[in-house]
Coordinates of N, CA and C in Angstrom, one line a residue:
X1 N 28.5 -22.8 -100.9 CA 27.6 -21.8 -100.7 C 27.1 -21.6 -99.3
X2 N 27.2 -22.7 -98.7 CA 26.5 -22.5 -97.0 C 27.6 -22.1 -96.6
X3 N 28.8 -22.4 -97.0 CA 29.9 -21.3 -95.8 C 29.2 -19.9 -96.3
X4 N 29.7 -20.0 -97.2 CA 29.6 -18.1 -97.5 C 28.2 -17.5 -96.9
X5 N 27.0 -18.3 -96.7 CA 25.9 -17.9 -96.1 C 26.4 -17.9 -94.7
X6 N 26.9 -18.9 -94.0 CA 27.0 -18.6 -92.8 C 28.1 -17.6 -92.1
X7 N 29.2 -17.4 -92.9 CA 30.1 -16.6 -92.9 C 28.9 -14.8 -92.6
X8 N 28.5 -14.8 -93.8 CA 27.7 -13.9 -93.7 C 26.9 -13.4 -92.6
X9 N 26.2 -14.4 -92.1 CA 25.8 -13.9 -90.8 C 26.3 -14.0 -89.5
X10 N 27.9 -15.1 -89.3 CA 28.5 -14.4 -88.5 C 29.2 -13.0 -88.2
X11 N 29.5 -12.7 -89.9 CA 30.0 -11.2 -89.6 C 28.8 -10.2 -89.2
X12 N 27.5 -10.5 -89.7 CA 26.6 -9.6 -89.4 C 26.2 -9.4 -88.1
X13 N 26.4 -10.5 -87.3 CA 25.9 -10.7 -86.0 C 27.2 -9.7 -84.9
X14 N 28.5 -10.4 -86.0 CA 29.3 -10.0 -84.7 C 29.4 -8.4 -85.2
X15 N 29.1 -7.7 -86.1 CA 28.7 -6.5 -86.8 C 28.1 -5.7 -85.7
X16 N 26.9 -6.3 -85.5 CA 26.1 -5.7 -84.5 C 26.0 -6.0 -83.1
X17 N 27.2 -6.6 -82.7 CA 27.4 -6.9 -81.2 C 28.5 -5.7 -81.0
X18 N 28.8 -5.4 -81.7 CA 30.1 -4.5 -81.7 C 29.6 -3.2 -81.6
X19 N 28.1 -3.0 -82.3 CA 27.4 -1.7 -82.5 C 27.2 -1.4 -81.5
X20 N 26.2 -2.6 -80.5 CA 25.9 -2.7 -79.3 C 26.5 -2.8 -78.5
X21 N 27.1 -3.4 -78.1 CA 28.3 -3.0 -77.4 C 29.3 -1.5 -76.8
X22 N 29.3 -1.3 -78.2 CA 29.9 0.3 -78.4 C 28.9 1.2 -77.3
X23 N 28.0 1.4 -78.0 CA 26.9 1.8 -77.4 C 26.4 2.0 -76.1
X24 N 26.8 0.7 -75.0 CA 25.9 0.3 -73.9 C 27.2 1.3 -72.7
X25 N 28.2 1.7 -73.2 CA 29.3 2.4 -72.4 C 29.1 3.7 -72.7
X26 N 28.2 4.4 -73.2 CA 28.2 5.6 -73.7 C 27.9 6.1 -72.7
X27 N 28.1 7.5 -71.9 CA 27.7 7.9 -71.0 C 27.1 9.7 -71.4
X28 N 26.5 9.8 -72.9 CA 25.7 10.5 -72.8 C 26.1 11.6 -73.1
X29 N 25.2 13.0 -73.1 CA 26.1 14.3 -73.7 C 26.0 15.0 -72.5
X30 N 27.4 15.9 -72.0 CA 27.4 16.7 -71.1 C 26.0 17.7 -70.9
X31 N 25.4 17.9 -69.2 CA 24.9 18.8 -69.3 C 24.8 20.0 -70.0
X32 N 23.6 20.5 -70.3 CA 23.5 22.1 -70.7 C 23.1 23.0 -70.2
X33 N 23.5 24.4 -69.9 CA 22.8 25.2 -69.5 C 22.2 26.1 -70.4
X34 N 20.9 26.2 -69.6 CA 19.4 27.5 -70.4 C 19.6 28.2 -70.2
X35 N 20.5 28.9 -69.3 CA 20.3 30.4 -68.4 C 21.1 31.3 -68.8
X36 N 20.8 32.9 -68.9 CA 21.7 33.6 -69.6 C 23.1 33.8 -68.8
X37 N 24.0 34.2 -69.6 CA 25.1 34.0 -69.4 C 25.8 34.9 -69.0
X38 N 25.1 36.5 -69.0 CA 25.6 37.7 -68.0 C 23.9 38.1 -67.4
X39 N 24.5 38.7 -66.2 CA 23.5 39.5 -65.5 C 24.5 40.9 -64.7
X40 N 23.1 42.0 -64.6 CA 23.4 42.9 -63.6 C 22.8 43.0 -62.4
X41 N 23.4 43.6 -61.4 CA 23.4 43.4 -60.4 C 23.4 44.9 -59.3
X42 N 22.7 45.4 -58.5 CA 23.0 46.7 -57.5 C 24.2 46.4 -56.8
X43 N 25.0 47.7 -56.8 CA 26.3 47.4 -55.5 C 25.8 47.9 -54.7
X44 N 26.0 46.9 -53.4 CA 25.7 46.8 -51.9 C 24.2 46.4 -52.2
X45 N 24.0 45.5 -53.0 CA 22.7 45.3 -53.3 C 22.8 43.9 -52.0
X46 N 21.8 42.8 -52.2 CA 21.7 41.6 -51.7 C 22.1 40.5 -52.9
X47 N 23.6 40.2 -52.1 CA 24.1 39.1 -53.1 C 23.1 38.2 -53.9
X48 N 23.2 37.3 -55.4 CA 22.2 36.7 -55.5 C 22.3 35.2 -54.5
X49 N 21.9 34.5 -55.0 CA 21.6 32.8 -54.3 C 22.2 32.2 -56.0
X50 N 23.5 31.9 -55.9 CA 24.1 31.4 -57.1 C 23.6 29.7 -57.2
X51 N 23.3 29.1 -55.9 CA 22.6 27.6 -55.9 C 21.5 27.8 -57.0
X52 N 20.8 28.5 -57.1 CA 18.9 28.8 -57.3 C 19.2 29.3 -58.7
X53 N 20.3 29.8 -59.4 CA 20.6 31.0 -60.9 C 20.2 30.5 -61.9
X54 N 20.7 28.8 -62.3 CA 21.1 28.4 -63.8 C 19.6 27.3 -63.3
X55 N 19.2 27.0 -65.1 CA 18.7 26.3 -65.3 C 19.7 25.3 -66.0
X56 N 19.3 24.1 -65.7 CA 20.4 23.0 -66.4 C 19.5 21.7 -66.9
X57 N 20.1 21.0 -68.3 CA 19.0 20.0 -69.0 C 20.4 19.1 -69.1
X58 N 19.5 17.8 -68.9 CA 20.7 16.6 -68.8 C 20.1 15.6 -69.8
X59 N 20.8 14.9 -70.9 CA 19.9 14.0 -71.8 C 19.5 12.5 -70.6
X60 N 20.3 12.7 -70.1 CA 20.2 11.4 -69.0 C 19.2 11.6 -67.6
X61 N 19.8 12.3 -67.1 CA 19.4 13.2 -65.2 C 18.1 13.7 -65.8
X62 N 17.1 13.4 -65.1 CA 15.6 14.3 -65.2 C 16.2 16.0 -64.5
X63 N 17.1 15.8 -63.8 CA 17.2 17.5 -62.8 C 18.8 16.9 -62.2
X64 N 19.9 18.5 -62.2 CA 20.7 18.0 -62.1 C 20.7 19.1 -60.8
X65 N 20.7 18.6 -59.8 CA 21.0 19.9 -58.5 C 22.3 20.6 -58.6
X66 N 22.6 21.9 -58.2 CA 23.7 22.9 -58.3 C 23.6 22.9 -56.7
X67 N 25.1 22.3 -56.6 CA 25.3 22.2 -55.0 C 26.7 23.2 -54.8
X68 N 27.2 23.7 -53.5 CA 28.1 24.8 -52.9 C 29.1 24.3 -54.0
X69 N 29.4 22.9 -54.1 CA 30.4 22.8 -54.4 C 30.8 22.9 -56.0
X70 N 30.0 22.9 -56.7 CA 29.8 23.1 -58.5 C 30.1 24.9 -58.4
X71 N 30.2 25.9 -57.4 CA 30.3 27.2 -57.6 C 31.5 27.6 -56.9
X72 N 31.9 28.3 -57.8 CA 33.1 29.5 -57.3 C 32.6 30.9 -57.4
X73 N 32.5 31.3 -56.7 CA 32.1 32.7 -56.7 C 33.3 33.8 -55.7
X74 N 34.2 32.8 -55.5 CA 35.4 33.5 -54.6 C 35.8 35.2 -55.0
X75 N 35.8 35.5 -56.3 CA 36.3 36.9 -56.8 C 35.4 37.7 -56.3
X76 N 33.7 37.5 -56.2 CA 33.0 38.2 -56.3 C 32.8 39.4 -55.0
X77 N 32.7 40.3 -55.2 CA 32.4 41.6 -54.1 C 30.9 42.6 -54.6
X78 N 30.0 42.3 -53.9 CA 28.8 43.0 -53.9 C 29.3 44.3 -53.4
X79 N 29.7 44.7 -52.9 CA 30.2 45.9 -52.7 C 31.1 47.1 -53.4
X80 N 31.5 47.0 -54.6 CA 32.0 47.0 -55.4 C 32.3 47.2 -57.0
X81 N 31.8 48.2 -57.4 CA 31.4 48.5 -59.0 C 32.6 47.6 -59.6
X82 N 32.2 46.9 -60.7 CA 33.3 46.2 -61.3 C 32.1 45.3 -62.3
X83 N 33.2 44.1 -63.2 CA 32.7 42.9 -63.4 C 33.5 41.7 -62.7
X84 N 32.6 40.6 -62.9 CA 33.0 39.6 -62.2 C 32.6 38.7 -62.5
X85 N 32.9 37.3 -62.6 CA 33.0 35.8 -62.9 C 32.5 34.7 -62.1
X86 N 31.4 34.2 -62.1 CA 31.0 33.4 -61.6 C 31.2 31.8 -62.0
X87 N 31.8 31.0 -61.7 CA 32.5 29.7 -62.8 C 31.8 28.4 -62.1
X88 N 30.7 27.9 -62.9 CA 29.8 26.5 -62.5 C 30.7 25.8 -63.0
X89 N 31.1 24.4 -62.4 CA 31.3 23.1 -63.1 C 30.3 22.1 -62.8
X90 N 29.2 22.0 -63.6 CA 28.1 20.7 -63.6 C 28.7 19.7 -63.9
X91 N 28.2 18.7 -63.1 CA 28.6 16.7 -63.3 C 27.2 16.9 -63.5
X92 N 27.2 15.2 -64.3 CA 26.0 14.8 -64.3 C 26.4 13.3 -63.9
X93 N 25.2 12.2 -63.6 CA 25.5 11.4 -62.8 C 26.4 10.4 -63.9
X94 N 26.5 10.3 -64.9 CA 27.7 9.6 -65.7 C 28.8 10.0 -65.4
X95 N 29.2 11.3 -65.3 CA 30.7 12.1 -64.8 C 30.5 13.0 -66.4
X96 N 29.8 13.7 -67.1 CA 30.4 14.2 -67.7 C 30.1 15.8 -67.1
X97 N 31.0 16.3 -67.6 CA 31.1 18.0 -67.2 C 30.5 18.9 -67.9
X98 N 30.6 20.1 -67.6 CA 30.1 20.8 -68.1 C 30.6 22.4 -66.9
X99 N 31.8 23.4 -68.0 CA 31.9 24.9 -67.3 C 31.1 25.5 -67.6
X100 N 30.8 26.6 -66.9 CA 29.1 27.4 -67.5 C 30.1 29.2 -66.6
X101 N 30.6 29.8 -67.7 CA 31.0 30.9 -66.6 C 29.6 32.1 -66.7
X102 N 29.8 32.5 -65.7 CA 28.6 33.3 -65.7 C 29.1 35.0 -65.3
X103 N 28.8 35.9 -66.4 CA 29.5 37.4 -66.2 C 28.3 38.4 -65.1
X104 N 28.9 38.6 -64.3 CA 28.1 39.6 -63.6 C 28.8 41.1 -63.5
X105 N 27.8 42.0 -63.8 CA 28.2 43.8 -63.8 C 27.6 43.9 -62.5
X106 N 28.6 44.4 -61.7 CA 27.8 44.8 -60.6 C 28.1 46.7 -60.4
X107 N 27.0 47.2 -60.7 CA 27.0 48.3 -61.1 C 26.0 49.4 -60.4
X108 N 26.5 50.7 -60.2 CA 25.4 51.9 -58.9 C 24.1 52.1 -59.8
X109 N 23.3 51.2 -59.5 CA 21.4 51.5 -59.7 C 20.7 52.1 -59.3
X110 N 21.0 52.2 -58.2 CA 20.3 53.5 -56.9 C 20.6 55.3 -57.6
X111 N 19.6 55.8 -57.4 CA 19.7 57.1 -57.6 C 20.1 58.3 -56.1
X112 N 20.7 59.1 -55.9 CA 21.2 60.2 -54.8 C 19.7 59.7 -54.0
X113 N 19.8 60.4 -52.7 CA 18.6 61.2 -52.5 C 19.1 61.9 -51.7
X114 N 18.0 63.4 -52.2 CA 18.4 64.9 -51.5 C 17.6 65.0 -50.9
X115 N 17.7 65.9 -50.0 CA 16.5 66.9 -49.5 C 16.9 68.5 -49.8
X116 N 15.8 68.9 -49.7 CA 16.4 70.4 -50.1 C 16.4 71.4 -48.8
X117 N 17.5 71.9 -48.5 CA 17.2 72.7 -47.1 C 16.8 74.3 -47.6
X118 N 15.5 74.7 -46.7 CA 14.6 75.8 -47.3 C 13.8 75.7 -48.1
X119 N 13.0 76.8 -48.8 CA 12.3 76.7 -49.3 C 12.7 76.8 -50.9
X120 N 11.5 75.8 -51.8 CA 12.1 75.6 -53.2 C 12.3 76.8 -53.9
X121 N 11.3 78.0 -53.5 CA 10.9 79.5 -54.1 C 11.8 80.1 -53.3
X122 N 12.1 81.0 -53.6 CA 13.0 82.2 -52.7 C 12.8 83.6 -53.4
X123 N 12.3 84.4 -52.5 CA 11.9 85.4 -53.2 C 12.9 86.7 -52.9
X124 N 13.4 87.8 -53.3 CA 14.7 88.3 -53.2 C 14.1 89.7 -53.8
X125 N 13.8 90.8 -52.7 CA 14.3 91.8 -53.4 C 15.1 92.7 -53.9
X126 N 15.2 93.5 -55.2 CA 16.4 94.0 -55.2 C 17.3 94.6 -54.4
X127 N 18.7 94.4 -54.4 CA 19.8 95.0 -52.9 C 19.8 93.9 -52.6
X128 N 18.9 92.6 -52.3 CA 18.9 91.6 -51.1 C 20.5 90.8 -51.6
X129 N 20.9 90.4 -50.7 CA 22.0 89.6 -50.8 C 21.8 87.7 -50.9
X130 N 22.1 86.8 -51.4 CA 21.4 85.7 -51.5 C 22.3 84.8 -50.8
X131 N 22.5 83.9 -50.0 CA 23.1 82.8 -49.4 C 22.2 81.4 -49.8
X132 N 23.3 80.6 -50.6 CA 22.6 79.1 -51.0 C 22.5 78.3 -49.7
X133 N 21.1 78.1 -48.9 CA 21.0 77.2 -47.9 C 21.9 75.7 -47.9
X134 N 22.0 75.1 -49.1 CA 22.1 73.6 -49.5 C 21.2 72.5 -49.4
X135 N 21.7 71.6 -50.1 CA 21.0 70.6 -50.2 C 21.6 69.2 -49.6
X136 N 20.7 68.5 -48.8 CA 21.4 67.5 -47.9 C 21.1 65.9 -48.9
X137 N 22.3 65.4 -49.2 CA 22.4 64.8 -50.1 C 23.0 62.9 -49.8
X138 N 22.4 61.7 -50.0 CA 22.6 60.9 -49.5 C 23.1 59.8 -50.6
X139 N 23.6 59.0 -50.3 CA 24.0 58.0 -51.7 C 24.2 56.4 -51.0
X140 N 24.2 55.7 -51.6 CA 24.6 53.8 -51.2 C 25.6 53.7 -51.2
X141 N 26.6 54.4 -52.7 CA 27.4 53.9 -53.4 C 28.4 55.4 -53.1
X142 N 28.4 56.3 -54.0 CA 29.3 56.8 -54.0 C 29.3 58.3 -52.5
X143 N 30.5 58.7 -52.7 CA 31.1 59.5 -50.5 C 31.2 60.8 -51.2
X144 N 31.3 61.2 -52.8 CA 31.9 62.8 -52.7 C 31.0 63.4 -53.7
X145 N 29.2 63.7 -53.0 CA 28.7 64.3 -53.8 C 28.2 65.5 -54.0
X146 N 28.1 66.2 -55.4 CA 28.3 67.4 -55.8 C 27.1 68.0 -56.0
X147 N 26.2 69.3 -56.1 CA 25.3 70.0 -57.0 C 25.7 71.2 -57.5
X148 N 24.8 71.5 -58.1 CA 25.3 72.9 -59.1 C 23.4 73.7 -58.8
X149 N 23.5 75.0 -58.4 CA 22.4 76.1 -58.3 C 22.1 76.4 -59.5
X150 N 21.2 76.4 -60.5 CA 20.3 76.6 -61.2 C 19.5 77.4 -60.9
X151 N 19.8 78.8 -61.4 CA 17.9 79.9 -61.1 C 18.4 81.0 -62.2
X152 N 17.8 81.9 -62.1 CA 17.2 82.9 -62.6 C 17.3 84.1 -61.2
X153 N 17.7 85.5 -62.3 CA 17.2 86.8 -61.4 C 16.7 87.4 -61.9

């Protein structure tokens, strides 16, 4: 009977050295990111600061810094209507990873601006003949722009 008791609590011991053990190599669950996962953006706007974007939670790391090197932002063109791919790879200090791609629209937000040459009213007696002064017209983004004369006689 004392074997089988001691039997007993050798397996249980070495039961739980093995638990622990297991255990003491774990290195944890890959960082996570909080931050959303597309954004928009003005073309010819001011690039963002991709270091400063994501928030990141680590079960391990109290704060996991986003350094030059965790970013690729190589495709991207602020100048440029399109979409585009931003690709984080977070370490955390165990080594585990974590890709985080990030979608950016970089798209024309800015509105024209005109000016109107002459006066907004034009008054025209009958016979008179009309010539459209035009409108001086300015843009960020797009080079070939158009209006259309709207009035009444």
């Amino acid at each position: 009977m004392k074997l089988i008791t001691r039997l007993s609590i050798m397996t249980t011991v070495s039961l739980l050295l093995v638990i622990f053990l297991s255990g003491c190599g774990s290195k944890g669950d890959a960082p996570v990111v909080l931050s959303d996962n597309e954004i928009t953006v003005g073309v010819k706007s001011t690039e963002p600061n991709w270091l400063n974007f994501l928030d990141v939670e680590d079960d391990n790391d109290e704060e996991i810094i986003i350094d030059e090197s965790m970013v690729d932002s190589s495709d991207f063109n602020i100048d440029e209507v399109g979409v585009y791919t931003i690709t984080y790879n977070i370490k955390d200090s165990d080594g585990n990873n974590t890709e985080f791609i990030l979608t950016v629209n970089v798209e024309d937000v800015t509105s024209p601006i005109t000016e109107l040459i002459g006066d907004e009213i034009v008054y025209l007696s009958i016979g008179d003949e009309y010539s459209e002064p035009g409108i001086l017209m300015f843009d960020n983004y797009d080079t070939e722009l158009t209006y259309d004369v709207i009035g009444r006689i």
